[in-house]
Amino acid sequence: MLEYNGTIYRPPMEADTFLIPVTEGCTHNSCRFCNMYKDVPFRMLPLAYVEEFLQETGKHYGAYLKNLERVYLVGADPFVLTADKLEAVIEVVRKYCPQVKIITMYAAVRNIAIKSDEDLVRLRKLGVNDLYVGIETGSTKSLTYLNKGNTAEEAMEQCLRLNNAGIRHRDMLMPGAAGRGKLLVEAEATARLENAVKPDMVILTTMSIFPGTELEKAVKEGNFEVAPESEVLTAEKRFIELLDIPETYLWAAHSLDSTRIAGLLRDHKDEMLATLQHSIDTIDDEVFNKTFRRDHL
C-alpha cells in the first residue's frame, strides 16, 4: 500500500476534492519563505504505486471513484512532469475515475515554461484545468530576493500561454512580500500583472516568517523588515481597487490572513474593500503583533 512521505499540502478550496499522490517534494525547494518540503526529496511516484492507491481506494469506495468529476494531483511540483508522463498518470486516473472532468494540481511558472504550446493544448484536452500557480507578487525585485526562480515578466508570459491553451489558472499571491515601506508600489505592479493574465481565481495568503527558512534568518539578521499589518492591509486594499477582472473570484480567507474576505469581484468588490477599510481604521499594530500568530500553516 502506498505510503506518502511528508505532509500533504493542497489549496484550501480543494478541501473536498479527491487527492491522488503523484509526486513528493519540490524540484526547486529554494524559496526563501517556504519550509514545506525541506526534508522531502523530489520524486515522481511510480505509476504502479498510483494505481495501487486507486485500486485500494476502489475496494472500499468504488462507487465514489466512478462518479468523481474532479481530482487533485498531490505534490508541490506535479506539473514538472512531461506531458507524456502526465498523460500516463491521467490514463491510470481515468481507469478508476471514468467520469473525471477536471484534473488540477500546483503548477510552477518554470514548469509551464518547459512545455510546448502543443503540450498545453494536449493536457487541456485530457482534462487538466484550474492550475494553481504561485505568482506571489508582480515585483521581479521581490521575486528575485525570495528566490522564486522566475521574474514577473516570465509569470505573465506563462499564464498567457495557459490562457491560449484554454487552461484556467488560479493565481496564488503573497501580500507583504516586498517588506516594510514597499507594499503600495508592489500592490500596483501585482494588480497590473493580474489584470493582464485574467486568472479564474486570485488567492491571497499573507506572507509569513516560517521557522527554519532563509527569510526567518534574514529577519533576525536585520536584512528584511516585515511590514506592519496596517501597511499590509492598506496595500491589499489598493491592489483590489486596481483590479479590473470582474469575472475573477478573489479569496483571502486563509488562517494567515487577518481580515478574511472572499467574493466575485463583479459583485462583491465594494463589500470587500469596505471590510478591509474597517480593519485599517481599527487595527493597532502593536496589539496585533502580540496576539496574531503566523509561524505555521
PDB file of N, CA and C in Angstrom, residues 220-290:
ATOM      1  N   LYS A 220      16.006  38.004  11.328  1.00  0.00           N
ATOM      2  CA  LYS A 220      16.807  38.024  12.555  1.00  0.00           C
ATOM      3  C   LYS A 220      18.103  38.811  12.372  1.00  0.00           C
ATOM      4  N   GLU A 221      18.640  38.770  11.160  1.00  0.00           N
ATOM      5  CA  GLU A 221      19.900  39.477  10.888  1.00  0.00           C
ATOM      6  C   GLU A 221      19.673  40.935  10.469  1.00  0.00           C
ATOM      7  N   GLY A 222      18.405  41.336  10.383  1.00  0.00           N
ATOM      8  CA  GLY A 222      18.080  42.713  10.025  1.00  0.00           C
ATOM      9  C   GLY A 222      18.149  43.007   8.545  1.00  0.00           C
ATOM     10  N   ASN A 223      18.130  41.969   7.716  1.00  0.00           N
ATOM     11  CA  ASN A 223      18.215  42.155   6.268  1.00  0.00           C
ATOM     12  C   ASN A 223      16.853  42.184   5.583  1.00  0.00           C
ATOM     13  N   PHE A 224      15.815  41.912   6.335  1.00  0.00           N
ATOM     14  CA  PHE A 224      14.446  42.014   5.805  1.00  0.00           C
ATOM     15  C   PHE A 224      13.549  42.486   6.935  1.00  0.00           C
ATOM     16  N   GLU A 225      12.752  43.518   6.656  1.00  0.00           N
ATOM     17  CA  GLU A 225      11.873  44.076   7.686  1.00  0.00           C
ATOM     18  C   GLU A 225      10.424  43.801   7.320  1.00  0.00           C
ATOM     19  N   VAL A 226       9.756  43.067   8.172  1.00  0.00           N
ATOM     20  CA  VAL A 226       8.358  42.713   7.939  1.00  0.00           C
ATOM     21  C   VAL A 226       7.496  43.966   8.053  1.00  0.00           C
ATOM     22  N   ALA A 227       6.594  44.131   7.122  1.00  0.00           N
ATOM     23  CA  ALA A 227       5.704  45.292   7.143  1.00  0.00           C
ATOM     24  C   ALA A 227       4.681  45.158   8.257  1.00  0.00           C
ATOM     25  N   PRO A 228       4.298  46.255   8.899  1.00  0.00           N
ATOM     26  CA  PRO A 228       3.216  46.191   9.888  1.00  0.00           C
ATOM     27  C   PRO A 228       1.912  45.816   9.206  1.00  0.00           C
ATOM     28  N   GLU A 229       1.010  45.220   9.963  1.00  0.00           N
ATOM     29  CA  GLU A 229      -0.230  44.728   9.373  1.00  0.00           C
ATOM     30  C   GLU A 229      -1.051  45.850   8.759  1.00  0.00           C
ATOM     31  N   SER A 230      -0.990  47.038   9.326  1.00  0.00           N
ATOM     32  CA  SER A 230      -1.732  48.159   8.744  1.00  0.00           C
ATOM     33  C   SER A 230      -1.252  48.444   7.326  1.00  0.00           C
ATOM     34  N   GLU A 231       0.053  48.313   7.077  1.00  0.00           N
ATOM     35  CA  GLU A 231       0.583  48.524   5.729  1.00  0.00           C
ATOM     36  C   GLU A 231       0.165  47.385   4.798  1.00  0.00           C
ATOM     37  N   VAL A 232       0.187  46.160   5.306  1.00  0.00           N
ATOM     38  CA  VAL A 232      -0.235  45.003   4.504  1.00  0.00           C
ATOM     39  C   VAL A 232      -1.680  45.181   4.045  1.00  0.00           C
ATOM     40  N   LEU A 233      -2.557  45.568   4.971  1.00  0.00           N
ATOM     41  CA  LEU A 233      -3.973  45.718   4.643  1.00  0.00           C
ATOM     42  C   LEU A 233      -4.213  46.900   3.704  1.00  0.00           C
ATOM     43  N   THR A 234      -3.472  47.981   3.905  1.00  0.00           N
ATOM     44  CA  THR A 234      -3.607  49.145   3.023  1.00  0.00           C
ATOM     45  C   THR A 234      -3.192  48.788   1.598  1.00  0.00           C
ATOM     46  N   ALA A 235      -2.109  48.025   1.468  1.00  0.00           N
ATOM     47  CA  ALA A 235      -1.649  47.607   0.144  1.00  0.00           C
ATOM     48  C   ALA A 235      -2.614  46.608  -0.482  1.00  0.00           C
ATOM     49  N   GLU A 236      -3.151  45.718   0.333  1.00  0.00           N
ATOM     50  CA  GLU A 236      -4.129  44.753  -0.179  1.00  0.00           C
ATOM     51  C   GLU A 236      -5.365  45.478  -0.704  1.00  0.00           C
ATOM     52  N   LYS A 237      -5.806  46.485   0.029  1.00  0.00           N
ATOM     53  CA  LYS A 237      -6.957  47.268  -0.424  1.00  0.00           C
ATOM     54  C   LYS A 237      -6.637  47.972  -1.743  1.00  0.00           C
ATOM     55  N   ARG A 238      -5.455  48.552  -1.849  1.00  0.00           N
ATOM     56  CA  ARG A 238      -5.065  49.227  -3.089  1.00  0.00           C
ATOM     57  C   ARG A 238      -5.021  48.235  -4.250  1.00  0.00           C
ATOM     58  N   PHE A 239      -4.497  47.054  -4.004  1.00  0.00           N
ATOM     59  CA  PHE A 239      -4.433  46.011  -5.029  1.00  0.00           C
ATOM     60  C   PHE A 239      -5.828  45.683  -5.561  1.00  0.00           C
ATOM     61  N   ILE A 240      -6.765  45.489  -4.658  1.00  0.00           N
ATOM     62  CA  ILE A 240      -8.122  45.128  -5.078  1.00  0.00           C
ATOM     63  C   ILE A 240      -8.798  46.286  -5.790  1.00  0.00           C
ATOM     64  N   GLU A 241      -8.553  47.503  -5.328  1.00  0.00           N
ATOM     65  CA  GLU A 241      -9.116  48.680  -6.013  1.00  0.00           C
ATOM     66  C   GLU A 241      -8.699  48.716  -7.475  1.00  0.00           C
ATOM     67  N   LEU A 242      -7.478  48.323  -7.753  1.00  0.00           N
ATOM     68  CA  LEU A 242      -6.923  48.416  -9.103  1.00  0.00           C
ATOM     69  C   LEU A 242      -7.307  47.242 -10.000  1.00  0.00           C
ATOM     70  N   LEU A 243      -7.844  46.190  -9.427  1.00  0.00           N
ATOM     71  CA  LEU A 243      -8.192  45.027 -10.233  1.00  0.00           C
ATOM     72  C   LEU A 243      -9.350  45.346 -11.175  1.00  0.00           C
ATOM     73  N   ASP A 244      -9.178  44.980 -12.430  1.00  0.00           N
ATOM     74  CA  ASP A 244     -10.213  45.171 -13.447  1.00  0.00           C
ATOM     75  C   ASP A 244     -10.483  43.826 -14.132  1.00  0.00           C
ATOM     76  N   ILE A 245     -10.846  42.856 -13.316  1.00  0.00           N
ATOM     77  CA  ILE A 245     -11.138  41.498 -13.788  1.00  0.00           C
ATOM     78  C   ILE A 245     -12.433  41.034 -13.089  1.00  0.00           C
ATOM     79  N   PRO A 246     -13.556  41.610 -13.513  1.00  0.00           N
ATOM     80  CA  PRO A 246     -14.820  41.408 -12.788  1.00  0.00           C
ATOM     81  C   PRO A 246     -15.279  39.958 -12.679  1.00  0.00           C
ATOM     82  N   GLU A 247     -14.882  39.098 -13.614  1.00  0.00           N
ATOM     83  CA  GLU A 247     -15.338  37.710 -13.569  1.00  0.00           C
ATOM     84  C   GLU A 247     -14.425  36.821 -12.735  1.00  0.00           C
ATOM     85  N   THR A 248     -13.423  37.396 -12.101  1.00  0.00           N
ATOM     86  CA  THR A 248     -12.485  36.645 -11.262  1.00  0.00           C
ATOM     87  C   THR A 248     -12.999  36.590  -9.825  1.00  0.00           C
ATOM     88  N   TYR A 249     -12.832  35.425  -9.206  1.00  0.00           N
ATOM     89  CA  TYR A 249     -13.189  35.249  -7.795  1.00  0.00           C
ATOM     90  C   TYR A 249     -11.954  35.520  -6.953  1.00  0.00           C
ATOM     91  N   LEU A 250     -12.085  36.366  -5.950  1.00  0.00           N
ATOM     92  CA  LEU A 250     -10.974  36.669  -5.046  1.00  0.00           C
ATOM     93  C   LEU A 250     -11.214  35.987  -3.703  1.00  0.00           C
ATOM     94  N   TRP A 251     -10.201  35.300  -3.233  1.00  0.00           N
ATOM     95  CA  TRP A 251     -10.289  34.563  -1.965  1.00  0.00           C
ATOM     96  C   TRP A 251      -9.108  34.956  -1.083  1.00  0.00           C
ATOM     97  N   ALA A 252      -9.403  35.509   0.085  1.00  0.00           N
ATOM     98  CA  ALA A 252      -8.375  35.868   1.060  1.00  0.00           C
ATOM     99  C   ALA A 252      -8.895  35.492   2.438  1.00  0.00           C
ATOM    100  N   ALA A 253      -9.084  34.194   2.634  1.00  0.00           N
ATOM    101  CA  ALA A 253      -9.698  33.715   3.875  1.00  0.00           C
ATOM    102  C   ALA A 253      -8.876  32.601   4.513  1.00  0.00           C
ATOM    103  N   HIS A 254      -7.565  32.643   4.300  1.00  0.00           N
ATOM    104  CA  HIS A 254      -6.659  31.673   4.911  1.00  0.00           C
ATOM    105  C   HIS A 254      -6.470  32.026   6.386  1.00  0.00           C
ATOM    106  N   SER A 255      -6.046  31.051   7.155  1.00  0.00           N
ATOM    107  CA  SER A 255      -5.784  31.332   8.575  1.00  0.00           C
ATOM    108  C   SER A 255      -4.649  32.340   8.744  1.00  0.00           C
ATOM    109  N   LEU A 256      -3.837  32.531   7.720  1.00  0.00           N
ATOM    110  CA  LEU A 256      -2.756  33.516   7.779  1.00  0.00           C
ATOM    111  C   LEU A 256      -3.220  34.923   7.424  1.00  0.00           C
ATOM    112  N   ASP A 257      -4.440  35.056   6.931  1.00  0.00           N
ATOM    113  CA  ASP A 257      -4.992  36.369   6.589  1.00  0.00           C
ATOM    114  C   ASP A 257      -5.749  36.934   7.785  1.00  0.00           C
ATOM    115  N   SER A 258      -5.370  38.109   8.221  1.00  0.00           N
ATOM    116  CA  SER A 258      -6.005  38.678   9.418  1.00  0.00           C
ATOM    117  C   SER A 258      -7.425  39.160   9.145  1.00  0.00           C
ATOM    118  N   THR A 259      -7.667  39.666   7.932  1.00  0.00           N
ATOM    119  CA  THR A 259      -9.003  40.117   7.542  1.00  0.00           C
ATOM    120  C   THR A 259      -9.469  39.224   6.403  1.00  0.00           C
ATOM    121  N   ARG A 260     -10.439  38.391   6.671  1.00  0.00           N
ATOM    122  CA  ARG A 260     -10.826  37.360   5.714  1.00  0.00           C
ATOM    123  C   ARG A 260     -11.982  37.830   4.847  1.00  0.00           C
ATOM    124  N   ILE A 261     -11.723  37.826   3.554  1.00  0.00           N
ATOM    125  CA  ILE A 261     -12.713  38.275   2.582  1.00  0.00           C
ATOM    126  C   ILE A 261     -12.736  37.296   1.417  1.00  0.00           C
ATOM    127  N   ALA A 262     -13.851  37.255   0.711  1.00  0.00           N
ATOM    128  CA  ALA A 262     -13.961  36.399  -0.465  1.00  0.00           C
ATOM    129  C   ALA A 262     -15.185  36.814  -1.262  1.00  0.00           C
ATOM    130  N   GLY A 263     -15.076  36.702  -2.581  1.00  0.00           N
ATOM    131  CA  GLY A 263     -16.232  37.013  -3.402  1.00  0.00           C
ATOM    132  C   GLY A 263     -15.858  37.262  -4.848  1.00  0.00           C
ATOM    133  N   LEU A 264     -16.853  37.208  -5.706  1.00  0.00           N
ATOM    134  CA  LEU A 264     -16.668  37.539  -7.107  1.00  0.00           C
ATOM    135  C   LEU A 264     -16.461  39.045  -7.212  1.00  0.00           C
ATOM    136  N   LEU A 265     -15.410  39.461  -7.897  1.00  0.00           N
ATOM    137  CA  LEU A 265     -15.090  40.888  -7.956  1.00  0.00           C
ATOM    138  C   LEU A 265     -16.218  41.705  -8.567  1.00  0.00           C
ATOM    139  N   ARG A 266     -16.924  41.142  -9.509  1.00  0.00           N
ATOM    140  CA  ARG A 266     -18.043  41.864 -10.130  1.00  0.00           C
ATOM    141  C   ARG A 266     -19.114  42.231  -9.113  1.00  0.00           C
ATOM    142  N   ASP A 267     -19.366  41.345  -8.167  1.00  0.00           N
ATOM    143  CA  ASP A 267     -20.482  41.520  -7.243  1.00  0.00           C
ATOM    144  C   ASP A 267     -20.083  41.969  -5.840  1.00  0.00           C
ATOM    145  N   HIS A 268     -18.868  41.667  -5.408  1.00  0.00           N
ATOM    146  CA  HIS A 268     -18.515  41.842  -4.001  1.00  0.00           C
ATOM    147  C   HIS A 268     -17.297  42.736  -3.759  1.00  0.00           C
ATOM    148  N   LYS A 269     -16.811  43.391  -4.799  1.00  0.00           N
ATOM    149  CA  LYS A 269     -15.600  44.207  -4.652  1.00  0.00           C
ATOM    150  C   LYS A 269     -15.786  45.311  -3.610  1.00  0.00           C
ATOM    151  N   ASP A 270     -16.857  46.069  -3.692  1.00  0.00           N
ATOM    152  CA  ASP A 270     -17.079  47.170  -2.757  1.00  0.00           C
ATOM    153  C   ASP A 270     -17.201  46.671  -1.331  1.00  0.00           C
ATOM    154  N   GLU A 271     -17.877  45.562  -1.167  1.00  0.00           N
ATOM    155  CA  GLU A 271     -18.035  44.993   0.170  1.00  0.00           C
ATOM    156  C   GLU A 271     -16.691  44.576   0.756  1.00  0.00           C
ATOM    157  N   MET A 272     -15.852  43.954  -0.066  1.00  0.00           N
ATOM    158  CA  MET A 272     -14.543  43.531   0.414  1.00  0.00           C
ATOM    159  C   MET A 272     -13.670  44.730   0.754  1.00  0.00           C
ATOM    160  N   LEU A 273     -13.731  45.765  -0.060  1.00  0.00           N
ATOM    161  CA  LEU A 273     -12.950  46.974   0.211  1.00  0.00           C
ATOM    162  C   LEU A 273     -13.399  47.640   1.512  1.00  0.00           C
ATOM    163  N   ALA A 274     -14.691  47.629   1.754  1.00  0.00           N
ATOM    164  CA  ALA A 274     -15.209  48.222   2.996  1.00  0.00           C
ATOM    165  C   ALA A 274     -14.727  47.436   4.217  1.00  0.00           C
ATOM    166  N   THR A 275     -14.694  46.124   4.095  1.00  0.00           N
ATOM    167  CA  THR A 275     -14.210  45.283   5.193  1.00  0.00           C
ATOM    168  C   THR A 275     -12.742  45.562   5.479  1.00  0.00           C
ATOM    169  N   LEU A 276     -11.953  45.680   4.428  1.00  0.00           N
ATOM    170  CA  LEU A 276     -10.537  45.995   4.615  1.00  0.00           C
ATOM    171  C   LEU A 276     -10.353  47.380   5.227  1.00  0.00           C
ATOM    172  N   GLN A 277     -11.142  48.362   4.779  1.00  0.00           N
ATOM    173  CA  GLN A 277     -11.023  49.712   5.321  1.00  0.00           C
ATOM    174  C   GLN A 277     -11.356  49.738   6.806  1.00  0.00           C
ATOM    175  N   HIS A 278     -12.343  48.961   7.205  1.00  0.00           N
ATOM    176  CA  HIS A 278     -12.684  48.892   8.633  1.00  0.00           C
ATOM    177  C   HIS A 278     -11.500  48.358   9.437  1.00  0.00           C
ATOM    178  N   SER A 279     -10.839  47.321   8.912  1.00  0.00           N
ATOM    179  CA  SER A 279      -9.677  46.778   9.610  1.00  0.00           C
ATOM    180  C   SER A 279      -8.553  47.797   9.677  1.00  0.00           C
ATOM    181  N   ILE A 280      -8.331  48.507   8.585  1.00  0.00           N
ATOM    182  CA  ILE A 280      -7.281  49.526   8.551  1.00  0.00           C
ATOM    183  C   ILE A 280      -7.561  50.625   9.580  1.00  0.00           C
ATOM    184  N   ASP A 281      -8.825  51.017   9.692  1.00  0.00           N
ATOM    185  CA  ASP A 281      -9.206  52.104  10.602  1.00  0.00           C
ATOM    186  C   ASP A 281      -9.101  51.697  12.067  1.00  0.00           C
ATOM    187  N   THR A 282      -9.227  50.425  12.346  1.00  0.00           N
ATOM    188  CA  THR A 282      -9.326  49.988  13.737  1.00  0.00           C
ATOM    189  C   THR A 282      -8.119  49.206  14.250  1.00  0.00           C
ATOM    190  N   ILE A 283      -7.196  48.836  13.370  1.00  0.00           N
ATOM    191  CA  ILE A 283      -6.097  47.976  13.793  1.00  0.00           C
ATOM    192  C   ILE A 283      -5.092  48.732  14.652  1.00  0.00           C
ATOM    193  N   ASP A 284      -4.566  48.049  15.636  1.00  0.00           N
ATOM    194  CA  ASP A 284      -3.459  48.531  16.454  1.00  0.00           C
ATOM    195  C   ASP A 284      -2.303  47.578  16.185  1.00  0.00           C
ATOM    196  N   ASP A 285      -1.288  48.034  15.475  1.00  0.00           N
ATOM    197  CA  ASP A 285      -0.211  47.135  15.055  1.00  0.00           C
ATOM    198  C   ASP A 285       0.507  46.485  16.236  1.00  0.00           C
ATOM    199  N   GLU A 286       0.679  47.219  17.300  1.00  0.00           N
ATOM    200  CA  GLU A 286       1.383  46.661  18.469  1.00  0.00           C
ATOM    201  C   GLU A 286       0.578  45.530  19.091  1.00  0.00           C
ATOM    202  N   VAL A 287      -0.718  45.739  19.255  1.00  0.00           N
ATOM    203  CA  VAL A 287      -1.576  44.685  19.808  1.00  0.00           C
ATOM    204  C   VAL A 287      -1.646  43.504  18.841  1.00  0.00           C
ATOM    205  N   PHE A 288      -1.730  43.799  17.558  1.00  0.00           N
ATOM    206  CA  PHE A 288      -1.803  42.737  16.556  1.00  0.00           C
ATOM    207  C   PHE A 288      -0.585  41.828  16.641  1.00  0.00           C
ATOM    208  N   ASN A 289       0.584  42.401  16.724  1.00  0.00           N
ATOM    209  CA  ASN A 289       1.817  41.610  16.769  1.00  0.00           C
ATOM    210  C   ASN A 289       1.889  40.709  17.992  1.00  0.00           C
ATOM    211  N   LYS A 290       1.211  41.107  19.047  1.00  0.00           N
ATOM    212  CA  LYS A 290       1.233  40.315  20.276  1.00  0.00           C
ATOM    213  C   LYS A 290       0.190  39.197  20.276  1.00  0.00           C
TER     214      LYS A 290
END
